[in-house]
Amino acid sequence: MNVRLPILIIFFIFLHFFFIQTHPCHGQHFSLLAKNEESISPKEDSIQGPPPGIEEYEKEKIAKMKRNIGRRLMFVRANNPAEFYESPDDLERTLKVKREKEGLIIMEVVQNQLGTMNFYKVKFDTGQVGYLSADANYLELKIKEGKLISVPKRGSSRKTSVSQSRGLASQAVELVKNHPTPAGSVEKRMRDEKAKSFPFPTWRYEAKEIGGKKFRVSQYVEGRSAPPFVRTWTVDLSTREIKPENLAAKEMYR
């Protein structure tokens, strides 16, 4: 019995070393298997962007909201009035509108910090700034209920509007007069020609609005022997760009 025990121990030790030497990759196999399982297993908590369809819908929704920028409304204090907030991130603090009826204008579309809600940033005629829910159909519902009233944009009186239009037309004419040509400004060339053959030519300017801040400026010219003719330019007051339009105007720049 005493002799067999050491022999058995030596036999098991021999088997252990023999197994390790003949199958060295078994330990690695279990290690690689564990790594592969980690790499294959999906990360359920990974953040992915919204599907293309939802993303397109969100863009269209924001674009629709932005069409209301510049829109004027009238707040009416009534039962269950429209609610305005002091901040898009604190809906517990509602804005107290000072008057029973108060005009306001939509300035821009904003989101809360989490990006989960949309609001119209509005400015009241009193100078207060507030935030109105822009999600779902809140604005349209409050207008339908009479809690908000859609009103035309505040404009000047007709007299002021005509005066402003004339002022812009005058600016367009002055830009044409001072527009440089190879022989000096447009107006200087006309005066030089008149100095040579007084009292002709005679001329006058007229400006007509053609859209936005664009005008068509016409110069009506009458000479001594030639028949009357007209030169025309297009003037963009927003960029101060001036372009000779017809052949008679283009000839001044040759």
Short mmCIF file of C-alpha atoms in Angstrom, two decimals:
data_model
loop_
_atom_site.label_atom_id
_atom_site.label_comp_id
_atom_site.label_asym_id
_atom_site.label_seq_id
_atom_site.Cartn_x
_atom_site.Cartn_y
_atom_site.Cartn_z
CA MET A 1 0.00 0.00 0.00
CA ASN A 2 2.80 2.39 0.88
CA VAL A 3 4.55 1.60 -2.41
CA ARG A 4 1.46 2.05 -4.58
CA LEU A 5 0.60 5.54 -3.30
CA PRO A 6 3.80 7.26 -4.53
CA ILE A 7 3.47 5.41 -7.86
CA LEU A 8 -0.09 6.68 -8.30
CA ILE A 9 0.95 10.25 -7.44
CA ILE A 10 3.80 10.12 -9.98
CA PHE A 11 1.40 8.68 -12.58
CA PHE A 12 -1.14 11.51 -12.13
CA ILE A 13 1.60 14.16 -12.29
CA PHE A 14 2.86 12.61 -15.53
CA LEU A 15 -0.66 12.63 -17.01
CA HIS A 16 -1.12 16.31 -16.05
CA PHE A 17 2.10 17.44 -17.79
CA PHE A 18 1.35 15.25 -20.80
CA PHE A 19 -2.13 16.79 -21.23
CA ILE A 20 -0.79 20.37 -21.04
CA GLN A 21 2.04 19.71 -23.54
CA THR A 22 -0.14 17.89 -26.07
CA HIS A 23 -3.08 20.39 -25.83
CA PRO A 24 -1.48 23.79 -25.12
CA CYS A 25 -4.29 25.83 -26.79
CA HIS A 26 -7.15 24.67 -24.53
CA GLY A 27 -6.54 27.50 -22.08
CA GLN A 28 -6.33 29.99 -24.91
CA HIS A 29 -9.54 28.57 -26.44
CA PHE A 30 -11.58 29.44 -23.38
CA SER A 31 -10.02 32.92 -23.22
CA LEU A 32 -10.71 33.66 -26.93
CA LEU A 33 -14.23 32.30 -26.60
CA ALA A 34 -14.96 34.73 -23.79
CA LYS A 35 -13.56 37.66 -25.81
CA ASN A 36 -15.54 36.68 -28.88
CA GLU A 37 -18.74 36.53 -26.87
CA GLU A 38 -18.03 40.03 -25.57
CA SER A 39 -17.41 41.42 -29.05
CA ILE A 40 -20.42 39.68 -30.59
CA SER A 41 -22.88 40.59 -27.85
CA PRO A 42 -24.74 43.76 -28.86
CA LYS A 43 -24.52 46.86 -26.68
CA GLU A 44 -28.12 47.35 -25.92
CA ASP A 45 -27.45 50.67 -24.24
CA SER A 46 -25.56 52.16 -27.21
CA ILE A 47 -27.11 55.41 -28.49
CA GLN A 48 -28.18 55.38 -32.10
CA GLY A 49 -29.56 58.21 -34.21
CA PRO A 50 -33.25 58.31 -35.10
CA PRO A 51 -34.42 56.42 -38.19
CA PRO A 52 -34.29 58.50 -41.41
CA GLY A 53 -38.09 58.73 -41.57
CA ILE A 54 -38.38 60.23 -38.09
CA GLU A 55 -35.47 62.60 -38.69
CA GLU A 56 -37.11 63.89 -41.88
CA TYR A 57 -40.41 64.35 -40.05
CA GLU A 58 -38.69 66.40 -37.33
CA LYS A 59 -37.08 68.65 -39.93
CA GLU A 60 -40.42 69.27 -41.61
CA LYS A 61 -42.05 69.98 -38.26
CA ILE A 62 -39.40 72.56 -37.31
CA ALA A 63 -39.63 74.18 -40.76
CA LYS A 64 -43.41 74.47 -40.34
CA MET A 65 -42.96 76.11 -36.93
CA LYS A 66 -40.44 78.60 -38.30
CA ARG A 67 -43.02 79.86 -40.78
CA ASN A 68 -44.73 81.49 -37.80
CA ILE A 69 -41.69 83.67 -37.03
CA GLY A 70 -42.70 87.30 -37.38
CA ARG A 71 -46.38 86.50 -36.85
CA ARG A 72 -48.28 88.93 -34.64
CA LEU A 73 -50.82 87.70 -32.09
CA MET A 74 -53.06 89.17 -29.42
CA PHE A 75 -53.15 87.53 -26.00
CA VAL A 76 -56.62 87.55 -24.43
CA ARG A 77 -57.06 86.85 -20.74
CA ALA A 78 -59.97 84.43 -20.48
CA ASN A 79 -60.85 81.10 -18.91
CA ASN A 80 -57.94 78.74 -19.45
CA PRO A 81 -55.80 81.34 -21.27
CA ALA A 82 -52.72 80.48 -23.31
CA GLU A 83 -49.74 79.82 -21.03
CA PHE A 84 -46.36 81.45 -21.45
CA TYR A 85 -43.24 80.40 -19.56
CA GLU A 86 -40.33 82.44 -18.28
CA SER A 87 -37.90 79.78 -19.52
CA PRO A 88 -38.20 76.73 -21.78
CA ASP A 89 -36.38 74.71 -19.10
CA ASP A 90 -38.59 75.62 -16.14
CA LEU A 91 -42.27 74.94 -16.84
CA GLU A 92 -43.15 75.58 -13.20
CA ARG A 93 -42.61 79.32 -13.70
CA THR A 94 -45.33 80.74 -15.90
CA LEU A 95 -45.09 84.29 -17.21
CA LYS A 96 -47.68 86.70 -15.83
CA VAL A 97 -48.99 88.84 -18.69
CA LYS A 98 -49.60 92.33 -17.36
CA ARG A 99 -52.70 93.31 -19.30
CA GLU A 100 -56.05 91.75 -20.16
CA LYS A 101 -55.16 92.05 -23.84
CA GLU A 102 -51.57 92.21 -24.99
CA GLY A 103 -49.99 92.18 -28.42
CA LEU A 104 -46.98 89.98 -29.08
CA ILE A 105 -44.75 88.84 -31.92
CA ILE A 106 -43.11 85.43 -32.48
CA MET A 107 -39.34 85.97 -32.65
CA GLU A 108 -37.86 82.48 -33.07
CA VAL A 109 -38.28 78.74 -32.45
CA VAL A 110 -36.18 77.31 -29.59
CA GLN A 111 -35.81 74.00 -27.74
CA ASN A 112 -35.26 73.17 -24.10
CA GLN A 113 -31.79 71.99 -23.10
CA LEU A 114 -32.77 68.32 -23.42
CA GLY A 115 -34.01 68.92 -26.97
CA THR A 116 -37.32 67.23 -26.18
CA MET A 117 -39.69 70.21 -26.46
CA ASN A 118 -40.10 73.13 -28.85
CA PHE A 119 -41.19 76.65 -27.98
CA TYR A 120 -41.93 79.94 -29.68
CA LYS A 121 -39.88 82.72 -28.17
CA VAL A 122 -42.23 85.72 -28.12
CA LYS A 123 -41.90 89.38 -27.25
CA PHE A 124 -44.86 91.34 -25.90
CA ASP A 125 -45.53 94.97 -26.72
CA THR A 126 -44.64 95.77 -23.10
CA GLY A 127 -41.16 94.33 -23.65
CA GLN A 128 -41.72 91.09 -21.76
CA VAL A 129 -40.18 87.96 -23.28
CA GLY A 130 -41.84 84.58 -22.85
CA TYR A 131 -42.00 81.09 -24.31
CA LEU A 132 -45.12 79.52 -25.81
CA SER A 133 -45.45 75.78 -26.47
CA ALA A 134 -44.81 75.00 -30.13
CA ASP A 135 -45.49 71.27 -29.95
CA ALA A 136 -48.53 69.58 -31.46
CA ASN A 137 -51.20 72.11 -32.47
CA TYR A 138 -51.16 74.25 -29.33
CA LEU A 139 -50.91 77.57 -31.17
CA GLU A 140 -53.68 76.74 -33.64
CA LEU A 141 -55.93 75.39 -30.88
CA LYS A 142 -55.56 78.53 -28.77
CA ILE A 143 -56.35 80.69 -31.80
CA LYS A 144 -59.41 78.55 -32.54
CA GLU A 145 -60.52 78.87 -28.90
CA GLY A 146 -60.09 82.65 -29.02
CA LYS A 147 -57.35 82.65 -26.34
CA LEU A 148 -54.93 84.03 -28.93
CA ILE A 149 -55.98 86.21 -31.84
CA SER A 150 -54.02 86.40 -35.08
CA VAL A 151 -53.57 90.03 -36.09
CA PRO A 152 -51.85 91.72 -39.06
CA LYS A 153 -48.26 92.80 -38.64
CA ARG A 154 -48.00 96.19 -37.05
CA GLY A 155 -47.37 98.70 -39.80
CA SER A 156 -47.08 102.42 -40.15
CA SER A 157 -49.90 104.59 -41.38
CA ARG A 158 -50.43 104.92 -45.12
CA LYS A 159 -48.91 108.38 -45.03
CA THR A 160 -45.74 107.08 -43.37
CA SER A 161 -45.60 104.11 -45.76
CA VAL A 162 -45.79 106.38 -48.80
CA SER A 163 -43.12 108.61 -47.29
CA GLN A 164 -40.82 105.62 -46.72
CA SER A 165 -41.38 104.39 -50.27
CA ARG A 166 -40.47 107.80 -51.64
CA GLY A 167 -37.37 107.85 -49.48
CA LEU A 168 -36.21 104.51 -50.87
CA ALA A 169 -36.94 105.62 -54.42
CA SER A 170 -34.89 108.77 -53.81
CA GLN A 171 -31.98 106.62 -52.59
CA ALA A 172 -32.15 104.52 -55.75
CA VAL A 173 -32.07 107.66 -57.95
CA GLU A 174 -29.08 109.07 -56.05
CA LEU A 175 -27.17 105.81 -56.51
CA VAL A 176 -27.71 105.97 -60.27
CA LYS A 177 -26.70 109.65 -60.42
CA ASN A 178 -23.43 108.89 -58.64
CA HIS A 179 -22.72 105.65 -60.49
CA PRO A 180 -19.31 105.95 -62.19
CA THR A 181 -18.82 105.74 -65.97
CA PRO A 182 -15.56 106.12 -67.93
CA ALA A 183 -16.22 109.88 -68.24
CA GLY A 184 -17.37 110.47 -64.66
CA SER A 185 -20.62 109.81 -62.84
CA VAL A 186 -23.90 109.54 -64.73
CA GLU A 187 -25.05 112.95 -63.50
CA LYS A 188 -21.70 114.60 -64.25
CA ARG A 189 -21.82 113.37 -67.85
CA MET A 190 -25.26 114.88 -68.29
CA ARG A 191 -24.12 118.24 -66.92
CA ASP A 192 -21.02 118.21 -69.13
CA GLU A 193 -23.17 117.57 -72.22
CA LYS A 194 -25.49 120.40 -71.25
CA ALA A 195 -22.58 122.78 -70.78
CA LYS A 196 -21.55 122.15 -74.40
CA SER A 197 -24.99 122.72 -75.96
CA PHE A 198 -27.07 124.69 -73.47
CA PRO A 199 -30.04 124.43 -72.77
CA PHE A 200 -30.04 120.83 -74.02
CA PRO A 201 -30.14 118.04 -73.08
CA THR A 202 -32.83 118.11 -70.42
CA TRP A 203 -33.45 115.08 -68.26
CA ARG A 204 -35.32 113.79 -65.24
CA TYR A 205 -35.31 110.60 -63.16
CA GLU A 206 -38.05 108.29 -62.03
CA ALA A 207 -37.81 105.22 -59.75
CA LYS A 208 -40.36 102.42 -59.43
CA GLU A 209 -40.22 99.56 -56.95
CA ILE A 210 -40.04 96.16 -58.64
CA GLY A 211 -39.95 93.93 -55.55
CA GLY A 212 -38.34 93.92 -52.15
CA LYS A 213 -35.77 96.69 -52.07
CA LYS A 214 -35.22 96.60 -55.82
CA PHE A 215 -36.05 99.59 -58.03
CA ARG A 216 -36.01 100.37 -61.73
CA VAL A 217 -34.60 103.85 -62.25
CA SER A 218 -35.42 105.57 -65.55
CA GLN A 219 -33.70 108.66 -66.98
CA TYR A 220 -35.88 110.50 -69.50
CA VAL A 221 -33.67 112.51 -71.86
CA GLU A 222 -34.66 115.11 -74.47
CA GLY A 223 -31.98 116.45 -76.85
CA ARG A 224 -31.81 119.37 -79.24
CA SER A 225 -32.21 117.42 -82.47
CA ALA A 226 -32.46 113.72 -81.51
CA PRO A 227 -35.83 112.31 -80.43
CA PRO A 228 -36.41 111.77 -76.68
CA PHE A 229 -35.19 108.49 -75.27
CA VAL A 230 -34.99 106.65 -71.96
CA ARG A 231 -32.13 105.03 -70.06
CA THR A 232 -32.98 102.43 -67.40
CA TRP A 233 -31.06 100.82 -64.53
CA THR A 234 -31.98 98.21 -61.91
CA VAL A 235 -30.94 99.10 -58.37
CA ASP A 236 -30.81 96.71 -55.41
CA LEU A 237 -30.77 98.84 -52.25
CA SER A 238 -29.94 95.86 -50.01
CA THR A 239 -26.64 95.28 -51.85
CA ARG A 240 -26.31 98.72 -53.51
CA GLU A 241 -25.79 96.93 -56.80
CA ILE A 242 -26.56 98.95 -59.95
CA LYS A 243 -26.93 97.43 -63.42
CA PRO A 244 -27.59 99.32 -66.67
CA GLU A 245 -30.64 97.65 -68.15
CA ASN A 246 -31.28 98.86 -71.70
CA LEU A 247 -28.88 99.63 -74.56
CA ALA A 248 -29.05 103.40 -74.08
CA ALA A 249 -27.85 103.06 -70.47
CA LYS A 250 -25.16 100.49 -71.34
CA GLU A 251 -23.67 102.85 -73.95
CA MET A 252 -22.70 105.30 -71.16
CA TYR A 253 -20.18 102.74 -69.88
CA ARG A 254 -18.33 102.16 -73.16
#
